[in-house]
XYZ file of C-alpha atoms in Angstrom:
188
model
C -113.098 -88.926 -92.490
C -110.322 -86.786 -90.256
C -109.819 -83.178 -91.603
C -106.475 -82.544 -91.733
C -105.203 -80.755 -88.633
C -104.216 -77.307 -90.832
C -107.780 -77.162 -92.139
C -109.213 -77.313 -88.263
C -106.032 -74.846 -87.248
C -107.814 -72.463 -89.676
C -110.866 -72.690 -88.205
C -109.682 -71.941 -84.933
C -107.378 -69.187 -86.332
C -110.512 -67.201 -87.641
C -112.400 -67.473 -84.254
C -109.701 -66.277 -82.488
C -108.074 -63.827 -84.784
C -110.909 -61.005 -84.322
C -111.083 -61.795 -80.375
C -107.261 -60.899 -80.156
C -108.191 -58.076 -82.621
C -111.157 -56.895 -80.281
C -109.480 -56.271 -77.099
C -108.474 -52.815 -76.067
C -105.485 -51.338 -74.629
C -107.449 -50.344 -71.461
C -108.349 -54.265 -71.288
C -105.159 -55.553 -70.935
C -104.672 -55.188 -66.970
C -108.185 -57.213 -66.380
C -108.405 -60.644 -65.188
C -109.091 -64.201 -67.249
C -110.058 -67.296 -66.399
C -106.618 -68.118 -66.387
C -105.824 -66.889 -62.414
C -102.420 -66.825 -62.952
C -102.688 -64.604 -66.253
C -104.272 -61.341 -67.427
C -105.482 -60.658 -70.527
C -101.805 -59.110 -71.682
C -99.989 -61.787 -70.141
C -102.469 -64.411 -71.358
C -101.755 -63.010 -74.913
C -98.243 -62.961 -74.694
C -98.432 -66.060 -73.688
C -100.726 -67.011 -76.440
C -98.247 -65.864 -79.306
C -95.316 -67.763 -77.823
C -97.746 -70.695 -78.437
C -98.409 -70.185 -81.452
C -94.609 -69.676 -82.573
C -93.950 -73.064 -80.559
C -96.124 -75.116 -82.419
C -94.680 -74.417 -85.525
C -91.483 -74.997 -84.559
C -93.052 -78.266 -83.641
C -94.811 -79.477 -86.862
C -91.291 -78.779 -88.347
C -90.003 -81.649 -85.928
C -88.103 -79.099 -84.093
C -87.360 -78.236 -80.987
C -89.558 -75.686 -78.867
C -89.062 -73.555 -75.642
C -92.992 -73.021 -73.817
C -90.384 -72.064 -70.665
C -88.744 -68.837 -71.787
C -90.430 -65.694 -71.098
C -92.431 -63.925 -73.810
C -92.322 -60.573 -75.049
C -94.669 -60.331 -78.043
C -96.991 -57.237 -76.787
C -94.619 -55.069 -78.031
C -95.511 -52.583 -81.448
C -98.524 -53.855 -83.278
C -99.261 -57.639 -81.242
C -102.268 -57.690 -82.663
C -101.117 -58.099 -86.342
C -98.565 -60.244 -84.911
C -101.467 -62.421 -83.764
C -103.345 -62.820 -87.187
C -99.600 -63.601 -88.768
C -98.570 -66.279 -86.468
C -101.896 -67.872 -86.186
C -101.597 -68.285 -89.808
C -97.938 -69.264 -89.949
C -99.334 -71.975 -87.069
C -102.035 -72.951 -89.808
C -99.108 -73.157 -92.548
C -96.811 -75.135 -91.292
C -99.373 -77.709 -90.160
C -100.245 -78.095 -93.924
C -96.435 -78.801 -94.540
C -96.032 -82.309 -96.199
C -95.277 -84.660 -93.163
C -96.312 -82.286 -90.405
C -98.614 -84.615 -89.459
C -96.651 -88.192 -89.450
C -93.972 -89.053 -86.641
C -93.787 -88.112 -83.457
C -92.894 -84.555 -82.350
C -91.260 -82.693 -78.913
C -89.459 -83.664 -75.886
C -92.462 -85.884 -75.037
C -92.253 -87.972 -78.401
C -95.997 -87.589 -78.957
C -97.274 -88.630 -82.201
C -97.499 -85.529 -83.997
C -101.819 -85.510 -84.441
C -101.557 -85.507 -80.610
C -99.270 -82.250 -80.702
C -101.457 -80.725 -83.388
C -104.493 -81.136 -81.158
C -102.742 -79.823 -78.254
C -101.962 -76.209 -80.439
C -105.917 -76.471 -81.204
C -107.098 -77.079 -78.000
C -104.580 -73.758 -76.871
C -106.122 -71.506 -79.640
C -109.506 -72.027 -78.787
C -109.636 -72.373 -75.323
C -107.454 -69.317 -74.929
C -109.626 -67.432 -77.477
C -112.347 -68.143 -74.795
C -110.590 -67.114 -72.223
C -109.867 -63.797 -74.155
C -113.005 -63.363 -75.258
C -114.442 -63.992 -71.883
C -112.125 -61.415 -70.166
C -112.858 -58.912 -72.559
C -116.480 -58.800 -72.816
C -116.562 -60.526 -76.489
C -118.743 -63.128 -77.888
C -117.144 -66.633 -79.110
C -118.253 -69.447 -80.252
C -115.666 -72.339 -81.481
C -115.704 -74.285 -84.564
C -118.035 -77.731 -83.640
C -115.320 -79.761 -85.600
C -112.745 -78.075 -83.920
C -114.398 -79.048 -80.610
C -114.940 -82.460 -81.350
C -111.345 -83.003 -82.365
C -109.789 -81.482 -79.782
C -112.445 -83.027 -76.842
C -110.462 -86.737 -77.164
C -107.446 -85.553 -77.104
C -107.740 -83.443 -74.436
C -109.552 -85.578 -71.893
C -106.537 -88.168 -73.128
C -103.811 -85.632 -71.824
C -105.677 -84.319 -68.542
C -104.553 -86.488 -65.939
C -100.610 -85.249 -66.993
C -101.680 -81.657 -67.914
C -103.648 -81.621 -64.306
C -100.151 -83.674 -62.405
C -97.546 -80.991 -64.364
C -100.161 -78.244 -63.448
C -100.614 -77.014 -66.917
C -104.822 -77.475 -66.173
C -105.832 -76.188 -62.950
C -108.213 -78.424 -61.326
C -111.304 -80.188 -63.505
C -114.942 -78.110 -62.867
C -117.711 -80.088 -62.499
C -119.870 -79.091 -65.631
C -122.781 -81.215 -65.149
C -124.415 -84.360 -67.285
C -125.967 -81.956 -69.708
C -123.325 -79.438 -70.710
C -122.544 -78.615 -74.094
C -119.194 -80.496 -75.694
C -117.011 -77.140 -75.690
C -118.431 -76.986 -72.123
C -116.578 -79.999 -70.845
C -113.553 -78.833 -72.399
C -113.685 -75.981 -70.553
C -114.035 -77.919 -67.630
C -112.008 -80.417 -68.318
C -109.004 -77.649 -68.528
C -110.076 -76.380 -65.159
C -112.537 -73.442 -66.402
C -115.711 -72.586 -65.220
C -117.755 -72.098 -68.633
C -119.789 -69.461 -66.654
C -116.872 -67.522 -65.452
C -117.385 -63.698 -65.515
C -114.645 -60.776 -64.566
């Protein structure tokens, strides 16, 4: 049986919660996995994902173009609150029917594409910042379909950099990575 999407959001959310939690103000200038991010930008950038997503499982309409500025006051706390807004409105009666976005996607397909952010990102975090993290197995096997669904348009549109070769015998969350043009062992 499918868990509903708000029940895997939540298990992302508490992965990457303490990672956002753990990284230090001295951190924030350091590189990520993400080349064209650092860690502060690649948190910013994080939040504004977060708040876009809910906009989306309300059927409305979202704006991943304009610039963030969430690393202002306490970002942190901000975090933990819209991560669980994210998880909130996902359990909203009929957040998961339809379609949602500019894209008309069905809305599962947008739900997995908020999970797949959250935990990849919370890797990418984590990685950048020294921290341990290890993602939810159900979340991973969700959002691993999905994903590899939406590559060939997330690699053309340049929102995945190019595919690393992970090998026959790499772990699930592995060829995620991969898939969303990480190296898994990718080290500052």
């Amino acid at each position: 049986m499918t868990k509903p999407i708000s029940e895997l959001l939540d298990a992302a959310a508490r992965r990457a919660v303490p990672v956002v939690r753990g990284i230090t103000e001295d951190q924030l200038s350091d590189p990520t996995p993400c080349a064209e991010y650092d860690v502060r930008t690649l948190t910013d950038h994080l939040i504004q994902v977060l708040i876009n997503f809910q906009k989306l499982a309300a059927k409305e309409e979202s704006d991943f173009g304009a610039e963030p500025h969430y690393m202002e006051g306490d970002w942190r706390s901000r975090f933990a609150d819209e991560a669980g807004a994210l998880v909130a409105a996902w359990a909203a009666p009929g957040a998961e029917e339809g379609t949602t976005g500019r894209m008309g996607f069905p809305a599962r397909t947008v739900a997995n594409m908020a999970l797949g952010d959250l935990t990849v990102h919370a890797w990418d975090l984590a990685r950048a910042t020294g921290q341990d993290f290890t993602p939810d197995p159900a979340v991973v096997e969700e959002i691993e379909p999905t994903l590899a669904e939406l590559a060939p348009m997330a690699h053309k549109g340049g929102v995945y950099g190019a595919p690393v070769e992970v090998g026959q015998d790499a772990s699930a969350f592995d060829r995620v990575l991969g898939l969303t043009g990480r190296d898994p062992h990718w080290r500052p």
